[in-house]
Amino acid sequence: MTQDELKALVGKAAIDYVEEGSIVGVGTGSTVNFFIDELATIKHKIQGAVSSSEASTKRLKSHGIEVFELNDVDRIPVYVDGADESNHLLELIKGGGGALTREKIIAAVAEKFVCIADESKLVRRLGEFPLPVEVIPMARSYVAREIVKLGGDPVYRSGFTTDNGNVILDVHSLEINEPIKLERILNNIVGVVTNGLFADRAADVLLLGKADSVETLT
Ligand code: 5RP
């Protein structure tokens, strides 16, 4: 199976977690795009969606799925999103697409976070994928210096602006032995909006696309 076929498989499998009549939390990325396309097939059974990015909003609307403002919604039973890496505790690195902040907000609100990924994303230890950090533009150099003190090698994602008008530093060479601790330390640097470690609020379920099946990790 190709990587896209594996992504399509998990995108479809995640539909089983969608609660009838509910507002669905929707992440961002190529795997989530398959989920959105599947969601369109049951759109008459849901109220609509809350979206984590302009890109996902556009795709949801193109399917005729209503997109709600998070502030107008009091309950999100399920949030479905992809990941750049997951360990066996379902702690994640996210933000390859730069949508990490809105993703983290919706994940915090959601009662259940279902992560969908092809099997290449499951790793023993997080950190081979450079960790994205969203930063207020004027703080970019200061935050980069603070990250170097932590042993990281920050690379400015040139030419990219987040949906929130901020910049991204992709941090290489970090030793991520304690993801929750590092997530908090990075978020504590003044000027950081958030970082792509989803460990404090990890996923509840990981649907992993494999050659002949979808493995469910909890
Ligand atoms: C976007 C994300 C994505 O979920 C992550 O980058 C995975 O993307 P893809 O499904 O395209 O591999 O965090 O900010």
Short mmCIF file of C-alpha atoms and ligand atoms in Angstrom, two decimals:
data_model
loop_
_atom_site.label_atom_id
_atom_site.label_comp_id
_atom_site.label_asym_id
_atom_site.label_seq_id
_atom_site.Cartn_x
_atom_site.Cartn_y
_atom_site.Cartn_z
CA MET A 1 0.00 0.00 0.00
CA THR A 2 1.18 3.53 -0.69
CA GLN A 3 1.46 6.08 2.12
CA ASP A 4 -1.60 7.86 0.74
CA GLU A 5 -3.60 4.62 0.80
CA LEU A 6 -2.63 4.14 4.46
CA LYS A 7 -3.71 7.72 5.22
CA ALA A 8 -7.02 7.12 3.45
CA LEU A 9 -7.54 3.95 5.50
CA VAL A 10 -7.14 5.71 8.86
CA GLY A 11 -9.14 8.71 7.66
CA LYS A 12 -12.02 6.35 7.04
CA ALA A 13 -11.52 4.42 10.31
CA ALA A 14 -11.81 7.63 12.33
CA ILE A 15 -15.42 8.08 11.18
CA ASP A 16 -16.41 5.36 13.69
CA TYR A 17 -15.51 7.79 16.50
CA VAL A 18 -17.77 10.60 15.28
CA GLU A 19 -20.80 11.10 17.49
CA GLU A 20 -24.09 11.55 15.67
CA GLY A 21 -25.50 15.09 15.89
CA SER A 22 -22.24 16.50 17.24
CA ILE A 23 -19.74 19.15 16.24
CA VAL A 24 -16.51 17.45 15.20
CA GLY A 25 -13.05 18.86 15.90
CA VAL A 26 -10.96 18.73 12.73
CA GLY A 27 -7.17 18.95 12.52
CA THR A 28 -4.92 19.82 9.61
CA GLY A 29 -2.75 18.01 7.09
CA SER A 30 -2.75 15.47 4.30
CA THR A 31 -4.06 12.63 6.53
CA VAL A 32 -6.85 14.81 7.89
CA ASN A 33 -7.80 15.74 4.33
CA PHE A 34 -8.80 12.10 3.81
CA PHE A 35 -10.84 12.26 7.03
CA ILE A 36 -12.59 15.44 5.85
CA ASP A 37 -13.51 13.77 2.57
CA GLU A 38 -14.99 10.82 4.52
CA LEU A 39 -16.79 13.17 6.89
CA ALA A 40 -18.52 14.67 3.87
CA THR A 41 -20.22 11.32 3.25
CA ILE A 42 -21.96 11.51 6.66
CA LYS A 43 -22.42 15.29 6.80
CA HIS A 44 -26.21 14.94 7.22
CA LYS A 45 -25.52 13.09 10.51
CA ILE A 46 -23.42 15.83 12.15
CA GLN A 47 -24.07 19.44 13.12
CA GLY A 48 -20.78 20.62 11.67
CA ALA A 49 -17.14 21.09 12.55
CA VAL A 50 -14.65 23.27 14.37
CA SER A 51 -11.52 23.69 12.29
CA SER A 52 -7.86 24.08 13.23
CA SER A 53 -6.73 25.96 10.11
CA GLU A 54 -7.80 28.07 7.17
CA ALA A 55 -6.87 25.15 4.88
CA SER A 56 -9.15 22.68 6.69
CA THR A 57 -11.93 25.27 6.88
CA LYS A 58 -11.76 25.72 3.12
CA ARG A 59 -11.94 21.96 2.52
CA LEU A 60 -14.79 21.47 5.00
CA LYS A 61 -16.80 24.29 3.43
CA SER A 62 -16.14 22.98 -0.09
CA HIS A 63 -17.96 19.82 1.04
CA GLY A 64 -20.86 21.86 2.44
CA ILE A 65 -19.94 21.12 6.08
CA GLU A 66 -20.77 24.02 8.40
CA VAL A 67 -17.74 25.39 10.29
CA PHE A 68 -18.41 26.84 13.75
CA GLU A 69 -16.32 29.29 15.78
CA LEU A 70 -14.84 27.50 18.78
CA ASN A 71 -16.15 30.25 21.08
CA ASP A 72 -19.71 29.42 20.03
CA VAL A 73 -19.38 25.72 20.85
CA ASP A 74 -19.57 24.22 24.31
CA ARG A 75 -18.84 20.60 23.53
CA ILE A 76 -16.50 18.77 21.16
CA PRO A 77 -16.85 15.04 21.80
CA VAL A 78 -14.11 14.09 19.33
CA TYR A 79 -11.11 15.79 17.74
CA VAL A 80 -9.43 14.03 14.80
CA ASP A 81 -5.95 15.06 13.74
CA GLY A 82 -2.72 13.72 12.29
CA ALA A 83 0.80 13.84 13.70
CA ASP A 84 4.39 14.06 12.58
CA GLU A 85 5.50 11.57 15.23
CA SER A 86 3.89 9.56 18.03
CA ASN A 87 5.52 7.48 20.73
CA HIS A 88 3.84 4.51 22.42
CA LEU A 89 2.35 6.77 25.11
CA LEU A 90 0.59 8.65 22.29
CA GLU A 91 2.64 11.75 23.03
CA LEU A 92 3.04 13.56 19.74
CA ILE A 93 5.08 15.98 17.72
CA LYS A 94 2.77 18.09 15.56
CA GLY A 95 3.01 21.29 13.58
CA GLY A 96 4.66 20.14 10.38
CA GLY A 97 1.90 22.07 8.63
CA GLY A 98 2.24 25.01 11.03
CA ALA A 99 -1.25 24.73 12.52
CA LEU A 100 -0.07 23.60 15.96
CA THR A 101 -1.58 26.35 18.11
CA ARG A 102 -5.16 26.05 16.91
CA GLU A 103 -4.74 22.27 16.92
CA LYS A 104 -3.63 22.32 20.54
CA ILE A 105 -6.54 24.55 21.54
CA ILE A 106 -9.13 22.24 19.99
CA ALA A 107 -7.39 19.17 21.43
CA ALA A 108 -7.64 20.79 24.88
CA VAL A 109 -11.38 21.33 24.50
CA ALA A 110 -12.13 17.90 23.02
CA GLU A 111 -13.32 15.04 25.17
CA LYS A 112 -11.48 12.51 23.00
CA PHE A 113 -8.45 13.10 20.75
CA VAL A 114 -8.20 10.54 17.96
CA CYS A 115 -4.88 10.70 16.15
CA ILE A 116 -4.64 9.23 12.64
CA ALA A 117 -1.34 8.34 11.03
CA ASP A 118 0.44 5.89 8.80
CA GLU A 119 2.79 3.48 10.54
CA SER A 120 5.92 5.49 9.65
CA LYS A 121 4.88 8.04 12.30
CA LEU A 122 5.20 5.66 15.27
CA VAL A 123 8.63 6.08 16.89
CA ARG A 124 10.37 4.77 19.99
CA ARG A 125 11.53 8.24 21.02
CA LEU A 126 10.24 11.61 19.85
CA GLY A 127 12.59 14.08 18.23
CA GLU A 128 13.84 12.91 14.88
CA PHE A 129 11.22 15.18 13.33
CA PRO A 130 12.24 18.80 14.04
CA LEU A 131 10.00 20.26 16.73
CA PRO A 132 7.93 23.23 15.46
CA VAL A 133 7.63 26.21 17.81
CA GLU A 134 5.23 29.07 16.98
CA VAL A 135 6.73 32.41 17.98
CA ILE A 136 5.59 36.06 18.03
CA PRO A 137 7.65 37.61 15.18
CA MET A 138 9.49 40.24 17.30
CA ALA A 139 10.66 37.53 19.73
CA ARG A 140 12.15 35.25 17.08
CA SER A 141 15.86 35.85 17.78
CA TYR A 142 15.43 35.89 21.56
CA VAL A 143 13.47 32.62 21.53
CA ALA A 144 16.05 31.05 19.20
CA ARG A 145 18.85 31.96 21.65
CA GLU A 146 16.91 30.47 24.57
CA ILE A 147 16.33 27.26 22.61
CA VAL A 148 20.06 26.99 21.83
CA LYS A 149 20.69 27.15 25.61
CA LEU A 150 18.41 24.07 25.90
CA GLY A 151 20.56 22.20 23.39
CA GLY A 152 18.30 22.70 20.37
CA ASP A 153 19.21 23.91 16.92
CA PRO A 154 16.37 26.24 15.79
CA VAL A 155 15.82 26.85 12.08
CA TYR A 156 13.56 29.72 10.98
CA ARG A 157 10.81 28.44 8.62
CA SER A 158 11.50 31.07 6.01
CA GLY A 159 8.60 32.51 4.04
CA PHE A 160 5.95 30.93 6.26
CA THR A 161 3.40 32.78 8.39
CA THR A 162 0.93 30.91 10.59
CA ASP A 163 -2.82 31.50 10.46
CA ASN A 164 -2.25 33.58 13.62
CA GLY A 165 0.30 35.87 11.92
CA ASN A 166 3.32 34.36 13.66
CA VAL A 167 6.53 32.59 12.62
CA ILE A 168 7.78 29.04 13.15
CA LEU A 169 11.13 27.84 14.42
CA ASP A 170 11.78 24.18 13.58
CA VAL A 171 14.03 22.85 16.33
CA HIS A 172 16.51 20.10 15.44
CA SER A 173 18.75 18.01 17.68
CA LEU A 174 16.65 18.18 20.83
CA GLU A 175 16.89 15.24 23.23
CA ILE A 176 13.27 14.64 24.10
CA ASN A 177 13.55 12.29 27.07
CA GLU A 178 10.76 13.91 29.09
CA PRO A 179 8.19 15.29 26.62
CA ILE A 180 5.81 16.82 29.19
CA LYS A 181 8.66 18.62 30.96
CA LEU A 182 10.13 19.96 27.72
CA GLU A 183 6.70 21.05 26.47
CA ARG A 184 6.26 23.17 29.59
CA ILE A 185 9.79 24.60 29.51
CA LEU A 186 9.43 25.69 25.89
CA ASN A 187 5.99 27.19 26.47
CA ASN A 188 7.47 29.20 29.31
CA ILE A 189 9.90 31.11 27.08
CA VAL A 190 8.51 34.61 26.60
CA GLY A 191 7.45 35.07 22.99
CA VAL A 192 6.57 31.41 22.40
CA VAL A 193 2.92 30.97 21.49
CA THR A 194 3.08 27.22 21.75
CA ASN A 195 5.24 24.30 20.71
CA GLY A 196 4.46 21.14 18.76
CA LEU A 197 4.82 18.72 21.66
CA PHE A 198 1.40 17.31 22.48
CA ALA A 199 2.37 15.46 25.65
CA ASP A 200 0.57 17.29 28.46
CA ARG A 201 -2.57 16.54 26.47
CA ALA A 202 -1.57 13.47 24.47
CA ALA A 203 -3.87 11.63 22.07
CA ASP A 204 -6.39 9.21 23.59
CA VAL A 205 -6.45 6.89 20.59
CA LEU A 206 -3.96 6.36 17.78
CA LEU A 207 -5.28 4.78 14.60
CA LEU A 208 -2.21 3.51 12.78
CA GLY A 209 -2.44 2.57 9.13
CA LYS A 210 -0.54 -0.65 8.40
CA ALA A 211 -0.14 -2.71 5.24
CA ASP A 212 -3.26 -4.80 5.78
CA SER A 213 -5.08 -3.29 8.75
CA VAL A 214 -5.67 -0.34 11.05
CA GLU A 215 -4.08 -0.87 14.46
CA THR A 216 -5.76 0.88 17.39
CA LEU A 217 -3.45 2.02 20.19
CA THR A 218 -4.84 3.50 23.40
C1 5RP B 1 -0.20 20.23 10.99
C2 5RP B 1 0.02 18.95 11.70
C3 5RP B 1 -0.23 17.70 10.94
O1 5RP B 1 -1.19 16.95 11.61
C4 5RP B 1 1.04 16.93 10.82
O2 5RP B 1 2.02 17.75 10.21
C5 5RP B 1 0.85 15.65 9.99
O3 5RP B 1 0.55 16.00 8.68
P1 5RP B 1 0.34 14.91 7.56
O4 5RP B 1 -0.94 14.21 7.85
O5 5RP B 1 0.27 15.73 6.28
O6 5RP B 1 1.51 13.98 7.56
O7 5RP B 1 0.38 18.89 12.85
O8 5RP B 1 0.17 21.32 11.79
#
